[in-house]
mmCIF file of C-alpha atoms and ligand atoms in Angstrom:
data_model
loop_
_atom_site.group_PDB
_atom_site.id
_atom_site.type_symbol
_atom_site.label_atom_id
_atom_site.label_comp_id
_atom_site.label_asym_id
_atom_site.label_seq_id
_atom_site.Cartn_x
_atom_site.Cartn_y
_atom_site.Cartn_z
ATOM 1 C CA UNK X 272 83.935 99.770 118.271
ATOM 2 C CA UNK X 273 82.002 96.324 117.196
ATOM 3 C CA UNK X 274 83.822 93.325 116.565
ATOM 4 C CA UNK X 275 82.328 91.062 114.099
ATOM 5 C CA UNK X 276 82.582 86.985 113.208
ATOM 6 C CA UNK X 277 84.012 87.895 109.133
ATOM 7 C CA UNK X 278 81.502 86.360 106.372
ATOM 8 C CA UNK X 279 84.292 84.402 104.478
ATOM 9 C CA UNK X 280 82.688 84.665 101.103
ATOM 10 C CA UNK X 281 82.015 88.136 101.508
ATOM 11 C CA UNK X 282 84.585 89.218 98.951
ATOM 12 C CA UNK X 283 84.568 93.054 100.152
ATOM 13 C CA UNK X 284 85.130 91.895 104.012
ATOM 14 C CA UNK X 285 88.043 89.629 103.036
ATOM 15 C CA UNK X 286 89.777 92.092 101.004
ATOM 16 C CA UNK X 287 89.326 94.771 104.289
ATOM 17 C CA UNK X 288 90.771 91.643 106.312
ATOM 18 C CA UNK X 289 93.634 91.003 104.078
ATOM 19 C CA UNK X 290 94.463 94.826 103.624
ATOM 20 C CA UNK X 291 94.560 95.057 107.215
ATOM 21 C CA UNK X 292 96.945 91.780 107.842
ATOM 22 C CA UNK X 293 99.581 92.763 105.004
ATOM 23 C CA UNK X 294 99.372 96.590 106.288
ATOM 24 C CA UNK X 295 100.379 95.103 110.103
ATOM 25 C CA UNK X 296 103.077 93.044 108.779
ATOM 26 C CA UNK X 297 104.817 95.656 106.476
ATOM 27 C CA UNK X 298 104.722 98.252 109.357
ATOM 28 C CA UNK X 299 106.263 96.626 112.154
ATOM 29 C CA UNK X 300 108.210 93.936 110.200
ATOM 30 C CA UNK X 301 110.512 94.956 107.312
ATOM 31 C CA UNK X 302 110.824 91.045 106.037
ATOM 32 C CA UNK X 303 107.481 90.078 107.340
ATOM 33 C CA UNK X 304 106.247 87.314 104.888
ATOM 34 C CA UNK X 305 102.507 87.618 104.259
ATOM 35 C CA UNK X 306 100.189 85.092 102.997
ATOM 36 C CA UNK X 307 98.711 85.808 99.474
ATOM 37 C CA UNK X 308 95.142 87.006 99.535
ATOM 38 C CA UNK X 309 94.413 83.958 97.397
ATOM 39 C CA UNK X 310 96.103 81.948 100.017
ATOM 40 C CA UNK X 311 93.866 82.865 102.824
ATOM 41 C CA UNK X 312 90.649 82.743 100.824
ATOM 42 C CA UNK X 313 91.838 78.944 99.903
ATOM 43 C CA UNK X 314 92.346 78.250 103.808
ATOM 44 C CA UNK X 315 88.878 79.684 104.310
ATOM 45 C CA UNK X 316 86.766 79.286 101.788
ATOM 46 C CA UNK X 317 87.705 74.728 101.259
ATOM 47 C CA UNK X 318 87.306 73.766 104.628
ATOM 48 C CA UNK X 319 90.540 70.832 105.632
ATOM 49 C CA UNK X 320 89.428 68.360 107.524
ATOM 50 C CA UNK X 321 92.438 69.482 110.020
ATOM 51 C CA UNK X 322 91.986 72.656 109.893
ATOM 52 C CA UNK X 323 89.075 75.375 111.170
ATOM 53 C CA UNK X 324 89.259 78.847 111.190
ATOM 54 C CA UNK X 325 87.186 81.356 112.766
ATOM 55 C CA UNK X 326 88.038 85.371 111.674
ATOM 56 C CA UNK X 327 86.923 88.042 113.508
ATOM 57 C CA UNK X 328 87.330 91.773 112.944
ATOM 58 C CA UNK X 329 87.124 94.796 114.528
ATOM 59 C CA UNK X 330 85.429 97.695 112.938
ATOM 60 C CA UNK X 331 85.392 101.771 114.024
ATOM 61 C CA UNK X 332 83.764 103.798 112.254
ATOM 62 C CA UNK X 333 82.642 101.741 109.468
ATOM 63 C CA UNK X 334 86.123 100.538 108.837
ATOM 64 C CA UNK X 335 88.390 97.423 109.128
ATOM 65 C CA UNK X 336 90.956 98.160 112.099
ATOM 66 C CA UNK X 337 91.526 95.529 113.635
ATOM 67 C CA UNK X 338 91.196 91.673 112.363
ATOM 68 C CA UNK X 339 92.184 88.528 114.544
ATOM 69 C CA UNK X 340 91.897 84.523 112.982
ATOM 70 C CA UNK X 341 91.817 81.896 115.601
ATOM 71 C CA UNK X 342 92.691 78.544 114.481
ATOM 72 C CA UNK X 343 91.862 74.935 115.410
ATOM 73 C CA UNK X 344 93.373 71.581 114.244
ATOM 74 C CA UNK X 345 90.333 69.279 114.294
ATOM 75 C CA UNK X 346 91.987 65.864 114.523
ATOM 76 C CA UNK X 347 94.973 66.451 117.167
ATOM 77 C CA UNK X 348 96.038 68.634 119.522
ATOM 78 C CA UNK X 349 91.959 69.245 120.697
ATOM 79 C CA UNK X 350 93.410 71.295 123.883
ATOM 80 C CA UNK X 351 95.065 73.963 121.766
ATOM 81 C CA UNK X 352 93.953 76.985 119.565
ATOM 82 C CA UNK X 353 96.065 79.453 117.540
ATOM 83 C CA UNK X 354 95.559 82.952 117.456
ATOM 84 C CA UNK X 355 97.216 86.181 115.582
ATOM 85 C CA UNK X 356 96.152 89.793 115.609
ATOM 86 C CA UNK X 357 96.777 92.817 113.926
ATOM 87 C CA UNK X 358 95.516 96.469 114.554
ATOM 88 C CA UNK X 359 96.457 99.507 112.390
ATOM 89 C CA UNK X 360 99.595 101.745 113.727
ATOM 90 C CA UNK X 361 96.833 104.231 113.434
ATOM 91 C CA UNK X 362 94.430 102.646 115.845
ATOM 92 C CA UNK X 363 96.831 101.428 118.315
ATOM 93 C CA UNK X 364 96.785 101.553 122.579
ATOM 94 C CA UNK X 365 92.999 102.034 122.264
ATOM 95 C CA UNK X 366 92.117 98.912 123.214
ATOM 96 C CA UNK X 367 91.213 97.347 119.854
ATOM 97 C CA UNK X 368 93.685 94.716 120.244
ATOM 98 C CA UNK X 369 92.351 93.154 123.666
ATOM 99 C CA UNK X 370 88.523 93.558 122.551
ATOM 100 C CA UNK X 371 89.193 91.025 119.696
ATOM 101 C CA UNK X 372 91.264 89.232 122.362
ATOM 102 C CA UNK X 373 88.050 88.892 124.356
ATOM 103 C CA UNK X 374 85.839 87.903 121.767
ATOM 104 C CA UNK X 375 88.684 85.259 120.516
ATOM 105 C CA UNK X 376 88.715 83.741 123.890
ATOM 106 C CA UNK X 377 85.151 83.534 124.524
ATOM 107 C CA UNK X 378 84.858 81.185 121.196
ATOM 108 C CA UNK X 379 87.983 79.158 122.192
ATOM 109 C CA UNK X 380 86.497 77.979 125.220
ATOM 110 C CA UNK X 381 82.793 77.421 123.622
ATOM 111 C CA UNK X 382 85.281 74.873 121.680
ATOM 112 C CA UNK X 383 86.671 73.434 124.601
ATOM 113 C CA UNK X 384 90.167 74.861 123.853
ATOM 114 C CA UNK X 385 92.174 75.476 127.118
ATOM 115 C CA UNK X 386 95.013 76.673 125.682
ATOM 116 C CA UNK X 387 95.632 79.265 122.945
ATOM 117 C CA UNK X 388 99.274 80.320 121.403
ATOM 118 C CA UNK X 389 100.315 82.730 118.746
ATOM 119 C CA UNK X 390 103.461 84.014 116.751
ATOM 120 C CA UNK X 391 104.640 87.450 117.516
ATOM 121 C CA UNK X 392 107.828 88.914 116.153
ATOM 122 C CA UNK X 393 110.957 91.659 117.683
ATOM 123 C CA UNK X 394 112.847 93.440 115.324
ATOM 124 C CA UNK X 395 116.453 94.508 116.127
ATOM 125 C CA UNK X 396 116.870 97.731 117.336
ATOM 126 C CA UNK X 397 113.101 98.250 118.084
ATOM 127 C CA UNK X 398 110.262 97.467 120.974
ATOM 128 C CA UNK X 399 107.797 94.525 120.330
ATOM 129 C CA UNK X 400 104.270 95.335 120.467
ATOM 130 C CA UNK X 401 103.311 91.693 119.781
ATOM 131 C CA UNK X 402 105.873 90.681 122.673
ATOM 132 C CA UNK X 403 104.293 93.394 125.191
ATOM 133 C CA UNK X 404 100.681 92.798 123.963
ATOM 134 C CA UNK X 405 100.418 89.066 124.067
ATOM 135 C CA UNK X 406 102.553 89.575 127.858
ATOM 136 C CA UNK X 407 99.965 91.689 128.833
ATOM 137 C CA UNK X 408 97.612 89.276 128.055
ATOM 138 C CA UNK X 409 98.850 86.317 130.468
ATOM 139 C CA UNK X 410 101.183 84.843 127.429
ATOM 140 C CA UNK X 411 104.421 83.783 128.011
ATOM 141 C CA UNK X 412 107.355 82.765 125.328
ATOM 142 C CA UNK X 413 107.660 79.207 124.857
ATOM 143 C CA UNK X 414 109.783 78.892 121.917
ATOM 144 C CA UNK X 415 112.124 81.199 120.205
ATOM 145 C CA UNK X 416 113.190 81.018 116.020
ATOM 146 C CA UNK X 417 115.225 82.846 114.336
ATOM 147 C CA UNK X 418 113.830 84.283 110.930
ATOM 148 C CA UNK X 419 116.719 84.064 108.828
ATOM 149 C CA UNK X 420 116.801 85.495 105.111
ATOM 150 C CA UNK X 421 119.336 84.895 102.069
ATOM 151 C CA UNK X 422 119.076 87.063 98.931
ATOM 152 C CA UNK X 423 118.946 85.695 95.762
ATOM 153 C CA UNK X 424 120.821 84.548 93.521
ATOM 154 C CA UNK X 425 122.849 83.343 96.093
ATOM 155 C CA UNK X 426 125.746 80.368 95.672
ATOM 156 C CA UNK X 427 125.401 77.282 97.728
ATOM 157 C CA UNK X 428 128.181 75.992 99.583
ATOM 158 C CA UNK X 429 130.123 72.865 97.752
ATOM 159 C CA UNK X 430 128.809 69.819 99.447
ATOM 160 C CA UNK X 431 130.415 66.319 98.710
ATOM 161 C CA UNK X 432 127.836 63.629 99.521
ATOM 162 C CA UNK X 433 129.740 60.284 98.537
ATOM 163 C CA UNK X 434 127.216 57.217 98.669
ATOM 164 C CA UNK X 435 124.325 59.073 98.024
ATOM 165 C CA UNK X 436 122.278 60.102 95.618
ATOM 166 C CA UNK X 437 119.807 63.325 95.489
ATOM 167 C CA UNK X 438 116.468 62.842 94.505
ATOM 168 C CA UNK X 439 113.804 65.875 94.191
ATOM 169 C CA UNK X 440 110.477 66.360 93.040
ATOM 170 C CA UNK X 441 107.468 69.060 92.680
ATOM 171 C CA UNK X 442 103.867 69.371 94.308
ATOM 172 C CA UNK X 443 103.484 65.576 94.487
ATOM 173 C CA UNK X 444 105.281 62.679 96.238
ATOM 174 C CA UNK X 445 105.586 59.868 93.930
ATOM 175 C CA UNK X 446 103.744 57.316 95.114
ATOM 176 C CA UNK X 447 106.479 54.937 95.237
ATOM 177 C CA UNK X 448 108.132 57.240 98.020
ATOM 178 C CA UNK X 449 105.439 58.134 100.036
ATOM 179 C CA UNK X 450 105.511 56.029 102.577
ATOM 180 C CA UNK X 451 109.030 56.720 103.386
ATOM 181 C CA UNK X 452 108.449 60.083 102.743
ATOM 182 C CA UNK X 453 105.718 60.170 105.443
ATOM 183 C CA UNK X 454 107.871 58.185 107.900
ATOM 184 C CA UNK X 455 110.713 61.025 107.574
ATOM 185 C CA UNK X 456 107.913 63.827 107.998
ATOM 186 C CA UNK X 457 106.719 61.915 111.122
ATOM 187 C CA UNK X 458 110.558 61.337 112.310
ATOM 188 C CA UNK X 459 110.650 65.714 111.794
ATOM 189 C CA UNK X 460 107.471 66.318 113.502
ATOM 190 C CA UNK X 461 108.677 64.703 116.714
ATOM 191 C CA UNK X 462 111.930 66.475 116.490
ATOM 192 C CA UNK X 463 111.965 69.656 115.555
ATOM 193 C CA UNK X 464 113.035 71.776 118.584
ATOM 194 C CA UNK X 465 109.323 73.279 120.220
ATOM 195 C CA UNK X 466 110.920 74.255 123.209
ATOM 196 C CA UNK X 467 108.412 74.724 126.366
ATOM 197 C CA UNK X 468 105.374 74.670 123.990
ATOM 198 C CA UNK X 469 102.452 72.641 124.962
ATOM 199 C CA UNK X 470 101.451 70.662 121.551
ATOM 200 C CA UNK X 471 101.762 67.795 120.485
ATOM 201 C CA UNK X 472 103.528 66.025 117.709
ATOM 202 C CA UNK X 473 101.702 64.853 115.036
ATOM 203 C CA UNK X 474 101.876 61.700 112.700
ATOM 204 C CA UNK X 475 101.912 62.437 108.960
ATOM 205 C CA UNK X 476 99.744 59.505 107.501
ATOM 206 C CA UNK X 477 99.726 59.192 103.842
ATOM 207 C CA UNK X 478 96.397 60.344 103.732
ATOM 208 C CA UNK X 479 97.083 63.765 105.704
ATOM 209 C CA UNK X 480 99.991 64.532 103.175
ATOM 210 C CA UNK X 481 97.926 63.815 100.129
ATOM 211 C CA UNK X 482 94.852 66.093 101.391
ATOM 212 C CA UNK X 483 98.031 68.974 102.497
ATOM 213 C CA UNK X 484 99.571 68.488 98.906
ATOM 214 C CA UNK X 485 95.754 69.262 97.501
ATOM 215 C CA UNK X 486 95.469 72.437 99.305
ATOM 216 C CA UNK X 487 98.726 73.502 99.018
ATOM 217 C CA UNK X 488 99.285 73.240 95.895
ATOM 218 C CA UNK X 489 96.324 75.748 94.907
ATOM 219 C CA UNK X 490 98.299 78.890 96.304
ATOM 220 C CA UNK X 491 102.127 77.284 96.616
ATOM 221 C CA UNK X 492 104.469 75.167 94.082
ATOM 222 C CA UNK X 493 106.571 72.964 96.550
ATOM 223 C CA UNK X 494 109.881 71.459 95.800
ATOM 224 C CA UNK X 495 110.962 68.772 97.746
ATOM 225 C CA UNK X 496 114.733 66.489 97.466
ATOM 226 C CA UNK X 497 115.627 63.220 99.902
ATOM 227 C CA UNK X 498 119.260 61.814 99.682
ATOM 228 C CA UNK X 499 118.738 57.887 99.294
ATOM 229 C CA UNK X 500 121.571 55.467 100.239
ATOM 230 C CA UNK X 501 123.143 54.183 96.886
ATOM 231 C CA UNK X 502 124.309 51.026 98.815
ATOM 232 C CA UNK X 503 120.808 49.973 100.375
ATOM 233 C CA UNK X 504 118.176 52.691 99.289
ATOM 234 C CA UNK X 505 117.074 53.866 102.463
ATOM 235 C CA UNK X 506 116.744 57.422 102.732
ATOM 236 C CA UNK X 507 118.497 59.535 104.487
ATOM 237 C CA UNK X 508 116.478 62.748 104.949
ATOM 238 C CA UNK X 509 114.402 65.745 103.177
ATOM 239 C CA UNK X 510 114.352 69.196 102.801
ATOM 240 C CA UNK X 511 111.022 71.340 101.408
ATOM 241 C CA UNK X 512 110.876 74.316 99.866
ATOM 242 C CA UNK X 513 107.357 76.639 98.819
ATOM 243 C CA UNK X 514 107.448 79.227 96.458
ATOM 244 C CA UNK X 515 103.615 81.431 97.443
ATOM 245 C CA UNK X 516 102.290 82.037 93.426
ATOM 246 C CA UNK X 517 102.332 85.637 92.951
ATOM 247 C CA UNK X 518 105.433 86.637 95.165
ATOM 248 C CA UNK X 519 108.792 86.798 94.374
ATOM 249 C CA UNK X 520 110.047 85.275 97.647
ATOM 250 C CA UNK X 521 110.915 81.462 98.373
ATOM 251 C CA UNK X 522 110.421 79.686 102.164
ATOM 252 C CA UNK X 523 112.570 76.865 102.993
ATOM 253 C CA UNK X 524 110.572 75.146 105.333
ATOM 254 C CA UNK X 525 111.310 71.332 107.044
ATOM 255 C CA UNK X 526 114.755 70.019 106.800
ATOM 256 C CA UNK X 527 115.702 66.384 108.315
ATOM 257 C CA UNK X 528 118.277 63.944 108.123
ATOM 258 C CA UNK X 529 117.669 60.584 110.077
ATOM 259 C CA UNK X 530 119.371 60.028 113.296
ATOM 260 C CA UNK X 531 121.851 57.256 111.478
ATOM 261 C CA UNK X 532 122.267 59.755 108.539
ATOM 262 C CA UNK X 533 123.742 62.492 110.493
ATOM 263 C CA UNK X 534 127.406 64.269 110.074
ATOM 264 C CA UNK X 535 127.644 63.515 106.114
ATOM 265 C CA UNK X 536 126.518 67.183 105.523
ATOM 266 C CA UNK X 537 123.285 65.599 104.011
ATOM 267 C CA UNK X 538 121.121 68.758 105.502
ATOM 268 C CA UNK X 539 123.300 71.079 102.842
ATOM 269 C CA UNK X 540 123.541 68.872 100.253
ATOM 270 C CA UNK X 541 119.536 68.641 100.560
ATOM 271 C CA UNK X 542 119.310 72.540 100.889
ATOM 272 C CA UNK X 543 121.431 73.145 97.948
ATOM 273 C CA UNK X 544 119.488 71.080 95.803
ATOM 274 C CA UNK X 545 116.006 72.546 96.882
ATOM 275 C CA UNK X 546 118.173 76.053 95.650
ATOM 276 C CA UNK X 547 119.431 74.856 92.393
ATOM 277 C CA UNK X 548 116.245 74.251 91.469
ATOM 278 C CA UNK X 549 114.777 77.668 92.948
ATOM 279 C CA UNK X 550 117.134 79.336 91.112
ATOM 280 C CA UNK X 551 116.793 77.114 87.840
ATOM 281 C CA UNK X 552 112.825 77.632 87.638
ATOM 282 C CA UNK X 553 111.858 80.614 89.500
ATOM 283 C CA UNK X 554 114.529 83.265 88.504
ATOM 284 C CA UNK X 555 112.059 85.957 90.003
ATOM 285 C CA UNK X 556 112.405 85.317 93.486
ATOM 286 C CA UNK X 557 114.396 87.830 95.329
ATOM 287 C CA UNK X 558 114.921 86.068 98.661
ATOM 288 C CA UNK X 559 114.851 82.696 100.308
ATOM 289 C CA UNK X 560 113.271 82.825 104.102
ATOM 290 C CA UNK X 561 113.875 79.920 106.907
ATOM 291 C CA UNK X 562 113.020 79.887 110.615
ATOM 292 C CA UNK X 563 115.295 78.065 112.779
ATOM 293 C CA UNK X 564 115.957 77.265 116.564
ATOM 294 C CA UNK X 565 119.018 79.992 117.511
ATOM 295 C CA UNK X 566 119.863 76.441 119.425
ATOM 296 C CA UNK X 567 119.923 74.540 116.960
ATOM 297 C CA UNK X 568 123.499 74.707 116.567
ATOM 298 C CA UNK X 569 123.920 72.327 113.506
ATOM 299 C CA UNK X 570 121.019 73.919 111.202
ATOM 300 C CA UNK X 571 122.094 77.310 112.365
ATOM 301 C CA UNK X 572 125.754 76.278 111.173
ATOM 302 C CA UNK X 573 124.560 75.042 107.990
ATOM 303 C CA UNK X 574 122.248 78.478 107.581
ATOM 304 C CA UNK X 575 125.224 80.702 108.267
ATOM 305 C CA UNK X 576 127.447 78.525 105.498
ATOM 306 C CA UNK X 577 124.865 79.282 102.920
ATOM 307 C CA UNK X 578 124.639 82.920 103.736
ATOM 308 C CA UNK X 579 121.550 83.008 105.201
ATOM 309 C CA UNK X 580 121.477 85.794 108.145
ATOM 310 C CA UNK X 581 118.932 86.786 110.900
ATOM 311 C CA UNK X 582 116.073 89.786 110.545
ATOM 312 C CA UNK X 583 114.179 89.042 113.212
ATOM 313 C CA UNK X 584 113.660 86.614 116.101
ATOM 314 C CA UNK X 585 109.951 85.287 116.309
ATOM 315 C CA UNK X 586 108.122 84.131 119.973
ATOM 316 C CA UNK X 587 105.381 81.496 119.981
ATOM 317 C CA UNK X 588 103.995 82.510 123.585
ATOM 318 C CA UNK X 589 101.219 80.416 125.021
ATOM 319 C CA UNK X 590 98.206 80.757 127.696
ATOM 320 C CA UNK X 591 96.692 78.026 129.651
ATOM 321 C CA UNK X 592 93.433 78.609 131.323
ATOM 322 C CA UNK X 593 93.404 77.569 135.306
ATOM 323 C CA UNK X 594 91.664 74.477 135.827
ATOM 324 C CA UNK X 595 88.617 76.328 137.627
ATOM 325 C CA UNK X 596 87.527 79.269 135.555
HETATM 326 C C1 COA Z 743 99.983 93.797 119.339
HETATM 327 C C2 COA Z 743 98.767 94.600 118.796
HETATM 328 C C3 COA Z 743 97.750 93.608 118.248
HETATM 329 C C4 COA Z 743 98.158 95.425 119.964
HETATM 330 O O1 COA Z 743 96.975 96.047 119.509
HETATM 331 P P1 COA Z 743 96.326 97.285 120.361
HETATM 332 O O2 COA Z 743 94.975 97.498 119.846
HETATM 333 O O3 COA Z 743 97.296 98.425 120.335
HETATM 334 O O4 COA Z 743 96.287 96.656 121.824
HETATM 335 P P2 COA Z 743 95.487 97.215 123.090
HETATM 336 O O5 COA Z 743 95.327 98.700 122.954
HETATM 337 O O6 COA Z 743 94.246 96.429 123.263
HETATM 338 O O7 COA Z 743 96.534 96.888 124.251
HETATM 339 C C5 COA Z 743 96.277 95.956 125.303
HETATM 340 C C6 COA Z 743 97.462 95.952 126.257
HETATM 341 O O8 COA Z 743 98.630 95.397 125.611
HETATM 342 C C7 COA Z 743 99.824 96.087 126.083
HETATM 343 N N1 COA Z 743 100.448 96.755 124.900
HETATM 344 C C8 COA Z 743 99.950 96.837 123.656
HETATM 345 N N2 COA Z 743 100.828 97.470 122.851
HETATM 346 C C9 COA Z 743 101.892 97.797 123.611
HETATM 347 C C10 COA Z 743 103.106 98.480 123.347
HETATM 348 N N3 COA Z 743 103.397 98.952 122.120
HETATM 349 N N4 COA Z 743 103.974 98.645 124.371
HETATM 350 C C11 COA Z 743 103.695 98.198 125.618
HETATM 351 N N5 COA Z 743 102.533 97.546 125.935
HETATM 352 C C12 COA Z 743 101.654 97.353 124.932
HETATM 353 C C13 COA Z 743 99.352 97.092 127.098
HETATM 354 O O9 COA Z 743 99.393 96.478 128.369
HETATM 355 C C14 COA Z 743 97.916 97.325 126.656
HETATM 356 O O10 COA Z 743 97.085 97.789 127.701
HETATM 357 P P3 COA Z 743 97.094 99.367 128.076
HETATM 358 O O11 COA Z 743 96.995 100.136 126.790
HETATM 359 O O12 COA Z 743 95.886 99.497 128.943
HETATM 360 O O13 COA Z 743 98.383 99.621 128.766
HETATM 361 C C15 COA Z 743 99.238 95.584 117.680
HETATM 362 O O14 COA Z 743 100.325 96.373 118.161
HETATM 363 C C16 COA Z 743 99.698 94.876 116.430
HETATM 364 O O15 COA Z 743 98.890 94.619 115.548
HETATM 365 N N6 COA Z 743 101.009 94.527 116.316
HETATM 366 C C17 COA Z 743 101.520 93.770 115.196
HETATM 367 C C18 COA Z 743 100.960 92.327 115.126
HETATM 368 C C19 COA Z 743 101.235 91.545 116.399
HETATM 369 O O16 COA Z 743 102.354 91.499 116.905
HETATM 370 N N7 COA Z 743 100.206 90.878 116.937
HETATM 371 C C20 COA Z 743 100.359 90.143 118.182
HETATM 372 C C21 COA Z 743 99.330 89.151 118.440
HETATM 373 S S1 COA Z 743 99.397 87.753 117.350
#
């Protein structure tokens, strides 16, 4: 077996890559959501400045078996990398999986990264490989999410949101939002449930959201609605949606109201109206994914209402080197 550093703009290495990733997924994970291949070129191939990745891949044979893609924010969080990795069912317990492991940890720490986390994923009714594999490992689960899933069409709750009004709008913030807008994704970042993981929060500036609407909005179309305060104008909260070009699925992702907006049912109205228009202009999607904290009682609550019902529950497990290696 070699393991390799991938040549991103080798088009026949990224396509083994990406083969390789969606295979994983759809074996192990019935409602895995996979990233479009145009999607993780974009990542790779336009370099963020937030963002590095290094993918690796492990190769028997002559053939793609194994692929791993560590990750490194570049302005925040300078302790922490992120790593996932994925081995054929075919080429499983043979050691694939930790040799990439290796070779991902060696270039973490010639980055200076001490700490390295990654996503993996139980399905009811059957054992984790991610969950045993990244245990082996020295990981332990720091934070738990439910992946929740609602099939479409599906009929939002009635919501009555008296005193506000419902704004919403595509790919780009207006500009005479966007620094409220970045104040509420700020406000999310610091509370969104993380449980015991070690990373820190960051600050959305408006710069950092203009250079994430760029890049997004290559592979994704993102709706987004905030409920404003008819009596004063200040807003209340958000709630964004992506729709991946090419799929038929939707992700609702971030949903916050402010701490002096809370108990109206402004989270649902918010959802609904990220929906309605889901529904309205993308008829073709099937499903609508979210990920939430199982305690997180009052999103969970608001999930459930909507329909919205749990496939699979996903770790984030982290590793922190000792302080004398
Ligand atoms: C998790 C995964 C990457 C493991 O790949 P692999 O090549 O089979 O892993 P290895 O053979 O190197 O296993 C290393 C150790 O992990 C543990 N392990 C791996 N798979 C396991 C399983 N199914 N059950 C129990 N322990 C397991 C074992 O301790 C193993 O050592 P051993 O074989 O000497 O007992 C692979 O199953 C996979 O791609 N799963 C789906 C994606 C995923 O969850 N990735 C997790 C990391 S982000």
């Amino acid at each position: 077996m070699e393991i390799h550093r991938l040549d991103v703009h080798d088009d026949a290495a990224t396509r083994a890559f990406h083969d390789v990733e969606r295979a994983v997924a759809r074996h192990d994970r019935p409602h895995a959501i996979t990233r479009t291949y145009d999607a993780m070129l974009g990542s790779w191939r336009h370099p963020s400045p937030y963002r590095r990745y290094l993918p690796l891949v492990a190769v028997v044979g002559g053939r793609v078996v194994g692929v791993a893609e560590l990750g490194f924010s570049l302005q925040d969080n300078m302790h922490l990398a992120d790593l996932e990795i994925s081995v054929l069912p075919t080429h499983r317990r043979h050691g694939v999986g930790r040799a990439l492991h290796v070779e991902a940890t060696r270039l973490r720490r010639a980055e200076g990264r001490t700490s390295c986390c990654g996503e993996v994923y139980e399905v009811p009714g059957s054992a984790s490989p991610g969950v045993a594999f990244a245990t082996a490992l020295g990981y332990r689960s720091r934070h738990v999410e439910d992946h929740l899933l609602l099939p479409l069409p599906a009929v939002p709750p009635p919501v009555d949101v008296a005193g506000y009004e419902v704004l919403t709008w595509r790919d780009r913030c207006p500009d005479e939002y966007v620094d409220t807008y970045c104040e509420m994704r700020t406000r999310m970042n610091h509370d969104v449930p993380l449980g015991e993981l070690d990373y820190e929060p960051v600050d959305m500036t408006v710069e950092r959201l203009r250079v994430g609407e760029e890049r997004t909005g290559r592979s994704y179309t993102s709706v987004v609605a905030v409920a404003r305060r008819k009596a004063d104008g200040v807003f209340g909260g958000y709630s964004l949606t992506y729709l991946a070009h090419g799929t038929d699925q939707a992700l609702q992702d971030d949903t916050l109201v402010m701490p002096e907006h809370r108990g109206r049912h402004l989270g649902a109205a918010l959802k609904a109206a990220t929906l309605a228009i889901v529904l309205a202009e993308h008829p073709d999607r099937v499903a609508i994914h979210t990920w939430t904290d199982p305690d997180n009682a009052a999103m969970y609550r608001t999930n459930t209402a909507f329909g919205y019902r749990s496939v699979e529950r996903m770790h984030e497990m982290q590793t922190t080197d000792p302080t004398t290696l």
